[in-house]
């Protein structure tokens, strides 16, 4: 457990040094969301209706962007070999890197979403559900994404391959993430939907670090 | 199972099965297709368009079946390192993707007269669409590495990840569909007249044997390609 | 040197390899490799390019699977391996001190061990420099300083002398020699003869693949 926090500390320190990466992901998220009113017109009724969908789809794409170098930086400078041979379980290494990834992408996106929600004229009642849904849903994105990042490590045309591998697996989170925000926005009880999102998170937390560690082993072979 | 892990032995077995599979495939098509297209009764609601079902339903079944074979083959490749299991998984992917595409296409053709539009986000069709992308991801990942072995292993893991996800995707899409579009008519809702069953089963059989024939051909090609590769490496060394 | 190591080391550490063979890219590159090392000994692995030196070391480190054969570490819980590959694993964005500090924390080494490692590799002047500003030789030294932080008795090094000048080759030799004298085991692959005499030598060219490739 101690090594888990040491590993997170290292990745967080690195992302503070390379803070442009985090800022770029947040910037991509903001500018892409802002594009939608231009694309579909600024009528309040329309934007309000599709706002949650826009936020989630854009969050999926933004989290995908940063997955590209989740493991590849460590792979290129040889640190991955050393981490996998260190006296730490590979699943711990992977879990720590996923946590750090979420702290530097999922969390900033979650905090940015309410501001962008205003731009999309979403009702103020959906602000809290929006934050909650993203808070439960985005870690699952990082977890599933890590499996894809590990599987595509060392592959050709990785930038195109990663979305093809990962995005279909993101669909359930998209469906329930949007559903939870919309249902609460309409004034209905959405606890069941948040519970489903939570269930996805637990399942992903149990399986993904392990699958990603197996994939990393194969990638370093 | 373990006995057929040896490619040469598998090829011998395949050579025995192959002619039978070809014969049965032709037999099922020869009887099933005329029955489906000409002799089976039209649906009392949908009329002649119901005949699309004889392609659509077997395609959907084969799309799922091939993914199941792919996942099982991938698992036994990862656990026991059976080269033949991996070859069967790899051979199933393009066939499964083709059947899934055929299912989507016939679904659209069927939807045109039924819904007045070729594409409706029907829960079943949507799940098949996601399945199609899972196939594409599997095939793209397997081909993306310089070392074929690495590609095989990565793709095998993806097949397993996909098979865990498939029920979750199905559940999500069903829920999403019920929320947005209370189904007026679902393709599953066709009340199948008992006279429709024999041609339907024959078509399923025809598709199934077609799959066996093509998988065996593809595995054979892969074994031969692996031998050529090994021979080249020998010369290079 | 490395006092933390001698304390934690078991009285007898063994590394036994028998009948090892490896496959890379669909062909067998070596076969029937056996050796046995006890604490206080070293092994130099030589051989032409492509003979499998790096592959052997990566198998020992647990990064690669062998095709056949066994690797036995005794005692099972104490005989850990510390691996140093071609690439140093330094993070360019972190300073040398931060890089070493991370590994020290991960290996559970104390501040004293860190200072000794810095001293031994003469890294004082570059401690606050980001690793990506260092030249290749400095990077190598900073990377190898990591070895001295762990408690693993078995060191597996792939071409440790790359990019080092004569003075630093001697420096590394000293560190490796001290580790062996303190009861450790050193396995190194190199083209360059080290300044100390390794107690064992293996030429990978003596273990070519014997079996036919097209076995099916």
XYZ file of C-alpha atoms in Angstrom:
674
model
C 0.000 0.000 0.000
C 2.886 2.325 0.821
C 4.460 1.750 -2.571
C 1.079 2.547 -4.145
C 1.269 6.099 -2.750
C 4.964 6.437 -3.603
C 4.137 5.563 -7.215
C 1.212 8.005 -7.308
C 3.470 10.694 -5.855
C 6.014 10.143 -8.611
C 3.434 10.337 -11.403
C 1.802 13.410 -9.886
C 5.157 15.150 -9.563
C 5.895 14.298 -13.184
C 2.569 15.679 -14.339
C 3.210 18.890 -12.401
C 6.516 19.173 -14.286
C 4.725 18.481 -17.564
C 1.611 20.410 -16.580
C 1.030 21.436 -20.183
C -0.319 17.900 -20.739
C -3.099 18.336 -18.188
C -3.867 21.829 -19.400
C -4.064 20.596 -22.981
C -6.571 17.890 -22.062
C -8.730 20.386 -20.157
C -8.389 22.836 -23.052
C -9.422 20.197 -25.551
C -12.452 19.377 -23.394
C -13.495 23.049 -23.162
C -12.994 23.980 -26.813
C -14.733 20.858 -28.090
C -17.772 21.455 -25.871
C -17.870 25.079 -27.023
C -17.958 23.902 -30.659
C -21.349 22.240 -30.239
C -23.461 25.412 -29.883
C -21.919 26.557 -33.177
C -22.725 23.232 -34.773
C -26.304 22.782 -33.591
C -27.441 26.343 -32.927
C -27.755 28.223 -29.662
C -31.474 27.634 -29.019
C -31.822 27.030 -25.269
C -34.223 24.099 -25.547
C -31.973 22.135 -27.892
C -28.727 22.691 -26.002
C -30.344 21.924 -22.684
C -31.654 18.658 -24.080
C -28.321 17.426 -25.468
C -25.973 19.077 -22.932
C -25.291 15.996 -20.808
C -24.544 13.935 -23.907
C -22.126 16.541 -25.237
C -20.277 16.719 -21.917
C -19.933 12.957 -21.639
C -18.897 12.292 -25.228
C -16.318 15.060 -25.015
C -15.069 13.752 -21.666
C -14.590 10.297 -23.245
C -12.535 11.774 -26.052
C -10.500 13.975 -23.717
C -9.631 11.084 -21.418
C -8.628 9.079 -24.488
C -6.136 11.779 -25.522
C -4.041 11.479 -22.401
C -4.108 7.664 -22.348
C -1.671 7.667 -25.219
C 1.296 8.263 -22.922
C 0.016 6.568 -19.778
C 2.546 3.751 -20.158
C 4.492 4.730 -23.275
C 6.654 7.370 -21.530
C 7.822 4.806 -18.998
C 8.244 2.235 -21.732
C 10.458 4.490 -23.838
C 12.922 5.507 -21.125
C 13.119 2.007 -19.668
C 11.394 2.876 -16.390
C 8.613 0.381 -17.115
C 11.083 -2.541 -17.109
C 12.448 -1.350 -13.792
C 8.982 -0.875 -12.288
C 7.939 -4.361 -13.353
C 11.094 -5.887 -11.845
C 10.884 -3.810 -8.645
C 9.685 -5.504 -5.459
C 6.137 -4.252 -6.130
C 3.215 -6.162 -7.626
C 2.624 -5.123 -11.258
C -1.068 -4.591 -10.448
C -0.027 -2.055 -7.792
C 2.088 -0.210 -10.357
C -0.825 -0.175 -12.798
C -3.392 0.826 -10.156
C -1.176 3.719 -9.033
C -0.681 4.949 -12.584
C -4.437 4.763 -13.219
C -5.156 6.739 -10.048
C -2.618 9.388 -11.035
C -4.121 9.507 -14.517
C -7.583 10.109 -13.097
C -6.311 12.799 -10.713
C -4.736 14.662 -13.625
C -7.491 14.197 -16.227
C -10.809 12.852 -14.894
C -10.846 15.108 -11.855
C -10.023 18.376 -13.708
C -12.665 17.511 -16.316
C -15.227 16.890 -13.556
C -14.450 20.270 -12.024
C -14.592 22.005 -15.387
C -17.897 20.413 -16.420
C -20.274 22.652 -14.365
C -18.812 25.784 -15.982
C -19.260 24.287 -19.428
C -22.740 23.160 -18.368
C -23.628 26.828 -17.964
C -22.405 27.485 -21.486
C -24.661 24.670 -22.682
C -27.558 26.243 -20.740
C -28.104 23.178 -18.668
C -30.500 23.636 -15.723
C -28.855 24.404 -12.406
C -30.589 21.393 -10.829
C -28.424 19.111 -12.930
C -25.124 20.585 -11.695
C -24.791 18.339 -8.659
C -25.871 15.157 -10.502
C -23.434 16.096 -13.269
C -20.518 16.331 -10.853
C -21.555 13.119 -9.108
C -21.965 11.190 -12.355
C -18.594 12.351 -13.662
C -16.964 11.678 -10.311
C -18.150 8.051 -10.377
C -17.866 7.565 -14.134
C -14.509 9.091 -15.071
C -12.414 6.723 -12.876
C -14.000 3.854 -14.816
C -12.876 5.550 -18.029
C -9.300 5.685 -16.710
C -9.469 2.033 -15.631
C -10.797 0.697 -18.935
C -8.560 3.082 -20.850
C -5.498 1.750 -19.061
C -6.239 -1.737 -20.387
C -6.391 -0.311 -23.906
C -3.227 1.719 -23.385
C -1.395 -1.371 -22.150
C -2.710 -3.540 -24.983
C -1.648 -1.069 -27.677
C 1.782 -0.404 -26.173
C 4.333 -0.754 -28.954
C 1.675 -0.998 -31.670
C 1.852 0.843 -34.957
C -0.579 3.742 -35.591
C -1.435 3.738 -31.924
C -3.329 7.027 -32.082
C -5.989 5.500 -34.335
C -5.931 2.063 -32.765
C -6.535 3.181 -29.184
C -9.953 4.797 -29.857
C -11.054 1.805 -31.922
C -10.166 -0.562 -29.090
C -11.442 1.552 -26.198
C -14.479 3.533 -27.323
C -16.849 0.547 -27.765
C -16.052 -0.440 -24.171
C -16.929 3.080 -22.989
C -20.513 2.891 -24.268
C -22.151 1.582 -21.041
C -20.613 4.423 -19.004
C -21.765 6.940 -21.591
C -25.315 5.562 -21.505
C -25.688 5.557 -17.731
C -23.626 8.721 -17.212
C -25.925 10.713 -19.487
C -28.984 8.885 -18.147
C -28.148 9.798 -14.562
C -27.721 13.501 -15.369
C -30.836 13.712 -17.554
C -33.038 11.759 -15.151
C -32.070 13.968 -12.204
C -32.356 17.080 -14.379
C -35.951 16.171 -15.107
C -36.591 15.896 -11.381
C -36.757 12.109 -11.125
C -34.936 9.895 -8.692
C -31.703 8.700 -10.304
C -30.187 6.793 -7.391
C -30.512 3.514 -9.244
C -28.530 4.890 -12.172
C -25.776 6.208 -9.927
C -25.677 2.772 -8.327
C -25.199 1.182 -11.755
C -22.343 3.608 -12.466
C -20.875 2.696 -9.086
C -21.231 -0.981 -9.948
C -19.327 -0.428 -13.196
C -16.605 1.340 -11.223
C -16.259 -1.524 -8.738
C -16.171 -4.114 -11.483
C -13.595 -2.159 -13.466
C -11.490 -1.558 -10.342
C -11.439 -5.291 -9.664
C -10.616 -6.447 -13.196
C -8.862 -3.669 -15.136
C -5.584 -3.269 -13.171
C -5.088 -7.004 -13.404
C -5.854 -7.132 -17.147
C -3.629 -4.119 -17.801
C -0.769 -5.712 -15.841
C -1.049 -8.893 -17.925
C -1.052 -6.766 -21.078
C 2.034 -4.838 -19.908
C 3.876 -8.108 -19.336
C 3.152 -9.066 -22.918
C 4.166 -5.636 -24.184
C 7.568 -5.763 -22.465
C 8.279 -9.266 -23.748
C -8.715 -30.834 -26.887
C -5.022 -31.015 -26.020
C -4.483 -33.634 -28.678
C -5.467 -31.161 -31.387
C -3.098 -28.489 -30.137
C -0.555 -29.862 -32.549
C -1.107 -28.081 -35.874
C -0.144 -31.021 -38.056
C -2.548 -33.328 -36.277
C -5.210 -30.640 -36.465
C -4.733 -30.353 -40.217
C -5.229 -34.105 -40.593
C -8.454 -33.888 -38.626
C -9.512 -30.834 -40.645
C -8.956 -32.731 -43.901
C -11.427 -35.367 -42.695
C -14.064 -32.876 -41.535
C -13.778 -30.483 -44.454
C -15.600 -32.492 -47.198
C -18.454 -33.344 -44.803
C -18.826 -29.705 -43.778
C -18.860 -28.609 -47.417
C -21.459 -31.257 -48.259
C -23.716 -30.362 -45.355
C -23.388 -26.645 -46.117
C -24.463 -27.178 -49.729
C -27.262 -29.520 -48.626
C -28.689 -27.018 -46.127
C -28.502 -24.162 -48.605
C -30.010 -26.252 -51.421
C -33.059 -27.183 -49.347
C -33.272 -24.207 -47.015
C -32.914 -21.351 -49.480
C -35.798 -22.354 -51.808
C -37.948 -23.092 -48.772
C -37.169 -19.718 -47.263
C -37.524 -17.674 -50.412
C -40.378 -19.443 -52.192
C -42.214 -22.093 -50.231
C -42.525 -20.704 -46.698
C -45.690 -18.744 -45.942
C -45.595 -14.914 -45.922
C -46.203 -13.265 -42.561
C -49.794 -12.147 -42.017
C -48.571 -8.681 -40.937
C -45.310 -8.150 -42.784
C -46.051 -10.028 -45.957
C -43.116 -11.077 -48.084
C -40.560 -8.920 -46.242
C -40.472 -11.508 -43.486
C -38.225 -13.592 -45.756
C -35.320 -11.302 -44.799
C -35.547 -13.032 -41.429
C -34.058 -16.212 -42.926
C -30.806 -14.344 -43.511
C -31.022 -11.846 -40.674
C -31.570 -14.207 -37.752
C -28.896 -16.786 -38.715
C -26.422 -13.909 -39.327
C -27.101 -12.467 -35.890
C -26.667 -15.880 -34.327
C -23.418 -16.514 -36.217
C -22.087 -13.064 -35.300
C -22.462 -13.967 -31.625
C -21.361 -17.576 -32.073
C -18.124 -16.583 -33.826
C -17.350 -14.128 -31.028
C -17.885 -16.904 -28.496
C -15.482 -19.159 -30.391
C -13.017 -16.277 -30.623
C -13.151 -15.674 -26.858
C -12.865 -19.383 -26.033
C -9.962 -19.807 -28.461
C -8.229 -16.739 -27.048
C -8.627 -18.016 -23.496
C -7.135 -21.403 -24.260
C -4.328 -19.715 -26.199
C -3.475 -17.483 -23.237
C -3.797 -20.224 -20.625
C -2.378 -23.289 -22.384
C -0.530 -21.559 -25.251
C -2.338 -23.673 -27.852
C -1.264 -22.336 -31.239
C -4.279 -23.889 -32.959
C -6.730 -22.273 -30.505
C -5.264 -18.893 -31.406
C -5.474 -19.669 -35.109
C -9.144 -20.621 -34.762
C -9.809 -17.381 -32.846
C -8.011 -15.337 -35.506
C -9.830 -17.160 -38.293
C -13.231 -16.581 -36.641
C -12.885 -12.810 -36.397
C -13.313 -11.780 -40.049
C -16.100 -14.323 -40.563
C -17.889 -13.144 -37.434
C -17.471 -9.522 -38.487
C -18.870 -10.374 -41.908
C -21.923 -12.091 -40.387
C -22.441 -9.160 -38.024
C -22.284 -6.755 -40.959
C -24.739 -8.960 -42.863
C -27.059 -8.890 -39.849
C -26.890 -5.081 -39.730
C -27.423 -4.789 -43.462
C -30.412 -7.130 -43.549
C -31.726 -5.369 -40.458
C -31.662 -2.112 -42.378
C -33.337 -3.691 -45.401
C -35.993 -5.120 -43.142
C -36.377 -1.845 -41.255
C -37.047 0.160 -44.404
C -40.535 -1.314 -45.016
C -41.264 -1.892 -41.303
C -40.248 1.432 -39.810
C -40.151 3.523 -42.964
C -36.483 4.233 -42.332
C -33.449 1.994 -42.772
C -31.959 2.645 -39.355
C -33.742 2.787 -36.038
C -31.800 2.559 -32.789
C -33.405 -0.752 -31.987
C -31.753 -2.380 -28.956
C -30.734 -5.541 -30.786
C -29.396 -3.772 -33.853
C -27.466 -1.321 -31.672
C -25.846 -4.146 -29.714
C -24.879 -5.831 -32.984
C -23.345 -2.550 -34.144
C -21.172 -2.409 -31.020
C -20.251 -6.064 -31.563
C -19.118 -5.151 -35.065
C -16.756 -2.528 -33.623
C -15.420 -5.051 -31.111
C -14.538 -7.299 -34.056
C -12.832 -4.405 -35.847
C -10.808 -3.574 -32.723
C -9.725 -7.196 -32.332
C -8.582 -7.490 -35.930
C -6.838 -4.102 -35.975
C -4.997 -4.811 -32.711
C -3.814 -8.220 -33.858
C -2.271 -6.725 -36.988
C -0.673 -3.691 -35.357
C 2.543 -5.206 -34.029
C 5.860 -5.995 -35.641
C 6.037 -9.212 -33.667
C 3.077 -11.410 -34.663
C 3.159 -13.167 -31.302
C 2.722 -9.912 -29.413
C -0.210 -8.983 -31.640
C -1.801 -12.396 -31.075
C -1.540 -12.127 -27.309
C -2.780 -8.527 -27.125
C -5.742 -9.350 -29.369
C -6.514 -12.447 -27.296
C -6.735 -10.339 -24.137
C -8.956 -7.850 -25.952
C -11.261 -10.689 -27.013
C -11.632 -11.714 -23.377
C -12.146 -8.127 -22.211
C -14.777 -7.786 -24.915
C -16.553 -10.971 -23.871
C -16.792 -9.673 -20.290
C -18.112 -6.374 -21.624
C -20.590 -7.739 -24.126
C -23.317 -8.597 -21.574
C -22.763 -5.213 -19.901
C -23.089 -3.450 -23.239
C -26.223 -5.467 -24.006
C -27.753 -4.570 -20.634
C -26.877 -0.879 -21.061
C -28.208 -0.654 -24.581
C -31.448 -2.402 -23.584
C -31.970 0.050 -20.743
C -31.091 3.025 -22.945
C -33.463 1.811 -25.610
C -36.356 1.358 -23.210
C -35.768 4.875 -21.885
C -35.706 6.638 -25.219
C -37.941 4.591 -27.396
C -40.642 2.379 -26.008
C -40.415 -0.334 -28.631
C -43.430 -0.356 -30.904
C -42.120 -3.179 -32.954
C -39.059 -5.174 -32.200
C -37.548 -7.601 -34.640
C -37.628 -10.193 -31.927
C -41.379 -9.722 -31.726
C -42.111 -11.518 -34.948
C -44.474 -14.303 -34.069
C -42.852 -17.172 -35.856
C -45.313 -19.456 -37.567
C -44.424 -23.110 -37.152
C -44.108 -23.397 -40.925
C -41.257 -20.880 -40.775
C -39.165 -22.978 -38.411
C -37.831 -25.689 -40.782
C -36.373 -23.232 -43.316
C -35.015 -21.089 -40.464
C -33.201 -24.048 -38.899
C -31.886 -25.149 -42.286
C -30.495 -21.655 -42.894
C -28.886 -21.615 -39.456
C -27.334 -24.988 -40.294
C -26.127 -23.748 -43.667
C -24.479 -20.713 -42.074
C -22.960 -22.850 -39.342
C -21.388 -25.278 -41.808
C -20.228 -22.427 -44.003
C -18.465 -21.045 -40.929
C -16.793 -24.400 -40.210
C -15.602 -24.682 -43.813
C -14.114 -21.195 -43.891
C -12.508 -21.430 -40.432
C -10.790 -24.676 -41.417
C -9.548 -23.097 -44.652
C -8.204 -20.072 -42.811
C -6.506 -22.139 -40.095
C -4.882 -24.276 -42.786
C -3.597 -21.133 -44.499
C -2.244 -19.846 -41.185
C -0.415 -23.099 -40.436
C 1.188 -23.040 -43.866
C 2.131 -19.361 -43.487
C 3.716 -20.118 -40.108
C 5.746 -22.929 -41.692
C 6.957 -20.626 -44.457
C 7.905 -18.026 -41.875
C 9.786 -20.558 -39.774
C 11.642 -21.836 -42.837
C 12.655 -18.277 -43.753
C 13.875 -17.610 -40.222
C 15.926 -20.790 -40.398
C 17.614 -19.550 -43.530
C 18.233 -16.119 -42.038
C 19.838 -17.571 -38.929
C 30.039 0.056 0.627
C 26.319 -0.670 0.711
C 26.105 -1.673 4.338
C 22.332 -2.088 4.162
C 22.901 -4.937 1.835
C 25.152 -7.177 3.911
C 22.734 -6.981 6.831
C 19.717 -8.091 4.868
C 21.520 -10.697 2.859
C 20.965 -14.312 3.667
C 24.076 -16.327 4.443
C 23.766 -18.282 1.231
C 22.132 -17.023 -1.906
C 21.980 -19.229 -4.962
C 21.045 -18.568 -8.536
C 20.691 -21.841 -10.379
C 19.824 -21.969 -14.043
C 19.415 -25.249 -15.848
C 18.530 -26.218 -19.391
C 17.347 -22.719 -20.264
C 16.238 -21.969 -23.804
C 14.628 -18.890 -25.276
C 12.609 -17.964 -28.329
C 12.403 -14.518 -29.845
C 10.481 -13.548 -32.952
C 9.526 -17.129 -33.728
C 12.958 -18.725 -33.509
C 15.030 -20.295 -30.788
C 18.074 -18.168 -30.042
C 19.775 -20.236 -27.395
C 19.253 -23.633 -25.890
C 20.523 -25.821 -23.073
C 22.065 -23.032 -21.023
C 22.973 -23.934 -17.439
C 24.979 -22.221 -14.761
C 25.020 -21.969 -11.023
C 26.075 -18.988 -8.956
C 26.538 -18.711 -5.216
C 26.893 -15.538 -3.182
C 30.188 -13.743 -3.639
C 30.543 -14.743 -7.284
C 30.001 -13.040 -10.588
C 29.186 -14.098 -14.119
C 30.197 -12.367 -17.313
C 27.999 -13.099 -20.324
C 29.668 -12.544 -23.687
C 28.745 -13.381 -27.238
C 28.198 -11.831 -30.645
C 25.237 -9.585 -31.472
C 21.946 -11.434 -31.493
C 23.276 -14.380 -29.515
C 20.775 -13.684 -26.753
C 22.722 -11.822 -24.051
C 19.976 -9.293 -23.418
C 17.317 -11.980 -23.732
C 19.028 -14.083 -21.074
C 19.253 -11.133 -18.696
C 15.622 -10.182 -19.283
C 14.583 -13.760 -18.561
C 16.603 -13.699 -15.319
C 14.937 -10.405 -14.387
C 11.521 -11.950 -14.967
C 10.614 -9.708 -17.899
C 10.604 -12.518 -20.442
C 9.370 -16.060 -20.329
C 11.842 -18.791 -21.148
C 10.850 -21.482 -23.588
C 12.207 -24.273 -21.433
C 14.391 -24.782 -18.383
C 14.276 -23.627 -14.796
C 15.606 -20.714 -12.796
C 15.856 -21.368 -9.078
C 16.508 -18.654 -6.550
C 17.478 -19.664 -3.017
C 16.282 -18.603 -0.502
C 12.937 -18.112 -2.165
C 11.923 -14.961 -0.342
C 15.287 -13.224 0.090
C 16.945 -13.761 -3.273
C 15.608 -10.769 -5.161
C 16.992 -9.572 -8.432
C 17.736 -5.971 -9.303
C 17.844 -5.380 -13.042
C 19.564 -2.596 -14.980
C 18.923 -2.620 -18.714
C 20.148 -0.668 -21.717
C 17.906 2.223 -20.787
C 18.355 3.928 -17.451
C 14.717 4.485 -16.554
C 15.448 8.025 -15.413
C 12.525 10.417 -15.719
C 13.709 13.423 -17.707
C 11.317 15.749 -15.918
C 12.655 14.924 -12.463
C 15.998 15.931 -11.009
C 18.633 13.303 -10.297
C 17.870 13.610 -6.599
C 14.139 13.128 -7.176
C 14.803 10.140 -9.419
C 16.972 8.466 -6.806
C 14.613 9.493 -4.027
C 11.744 7.728 -5.776
C 13.619 4.430 -6.117
C 14.937 4.720 -2.556
C 11.381 5.078 -1.238
C 10.119 2.245 -3.418
C 12.964 -0.043 -2.328
C 12.561 1.072 1.275
C 16.120 2.419 1.512
C 17.024 5.037 4.108
C 18.579 8.471 3.587
C 22.000 7.144 4.485
C 21.909 4.650 1.632
C 20.880 7.414 -0.763
C 23.792 9.591 0.296
C 26.205 6.719 -0.058
C 24.942 5.919 -3.543
C 25.322 9.567 -4.547
C 28.792 9.665 -3.089
C 29.846 6.429 -4.714
C 28.759 7.541 -8.184
C 30.025 11.103 -7.616
C 26.674 12.661 -8.455
C 26.780 15.598 -5.995
C 27.232 18.216 -8.698
C 24.216 17.159 -10.749
C 21.745 16.395 -7.961
C 19.427 19.302 -8.744
C 19.674 18.955 -12.510
C 16.719 17.528 -14.431
C 17.785 14.160 -15.787
C 17.063 15.123 -19.387
C 19.800 17.784 -19.221
C 22.473 15.203 -18.431
C 24.863 13.702 -20.960
C 24.698 9.972 -21.647
C 27.567 9.153 -19.277
C 26.033 11.070 -16.395
C 22.682 9.452 -17.040
C 24.289 6.039 -16.924
C 25.875 6.784 -13.558
C 22.674 8.214 -12.162
C 20.827 5.146 -13.419
C 23.313 2.692 -11.940
C 23.216 4.487 -8.580
C 19.769 2.880 -8.230
C 21.379 -0.557 -7.773
C 22.994 0.506 -4.533
C 19.624 1.592 -3.105
C 17.949 -1.790 -3.095
C 18.534 -4.781 -0.903
C 18.466 -7.283 -3.757
C 21.523 -9.551 -3.507
C 21.514 -10.417 -7.211
C 22.374 -7.690 -9.713
C 21.662 -8.270 -13.377
C 23.281 -5.645 -15.600
C 23.048 -5.273 -19.355
C 26.039 -3.404 -20.822
C 26.691 -1.245 -17.754
C 29.789 0.365 -19.276
C 28.037 1.958 -22.242
C 28.782 5.677 -22.616
C 31.212 5.734 -19.689
C 34.751 7.116 -19.825
C 37.741 5.228 -18.409
C 37.509 6.875 -15.009
C 33.881 5.905 -14.593
C 34.398 2.384 -15.880
C 36.783 1.980 -12.952
C 34.174 3.519 -10.680
C 31.524 1.006 -11.739
C 34.036 -1.825 -11.492
C 34.663 -0.829 -7.907
C 30.973 -0.830 -7.067
C 30.411 -4.234 -8.667
C 33.504 -5.692 -7.044
C 32.408 -4.413 -3.637
C 28.981 -5.936 -4.136
C 30.499 -9.320 -4.909
C 32.916 -9.069 -1.980
C 30.017 -8.177 0.301
C 28.430 -11.493 -0.645
C 26.289 -10.441 -3.587
C 25.928 -11.955 -7.021
C 26.597 -9.983 -10.206
C 25.541 -11.093 -13.661
C 26.658 -8.764 -16.410
C 26.543 -8.818 -20.177
C 29.299 -6.792 -21.778
C 31.547 -6.439 -24.775
C 34.127 -4.704 -22.661
C 36.193 -6.705 -20.195
C 35.552 -5.405 -16.678
C 38.404 -4.273 -14.465
C 37.815 -7.124 -12.059
C 38.022 -10.803 -12.887
C 34.563 -12.372 -13.043
C 34.498 -15.754 -11.352
C 32.448 -17.306 -14.181
C 32.095 -16.683 -17.869
C 29.566 -17.747 -20.447
C 29.832 -17.308 -24.177
C 26.351 -17.332 -25.648
C 27.715 -18.558 -28.976
C 28.222 -21.959 -27.313
C 24.490 -22.477 -26.841
C 22.998 -22.283 -30.333
C 19.575 -23.728 -31.117
C 19.832 -27.416 -31.890
C 16.274 -28.493 -32.541
C 14.708 -28.035 -35.929
C 12.569 -24.910 -36.170
C 9.792 -26.501 -38.167
C 8.787 -28.933 -35.490
C 5.261 -29.218 -36.786
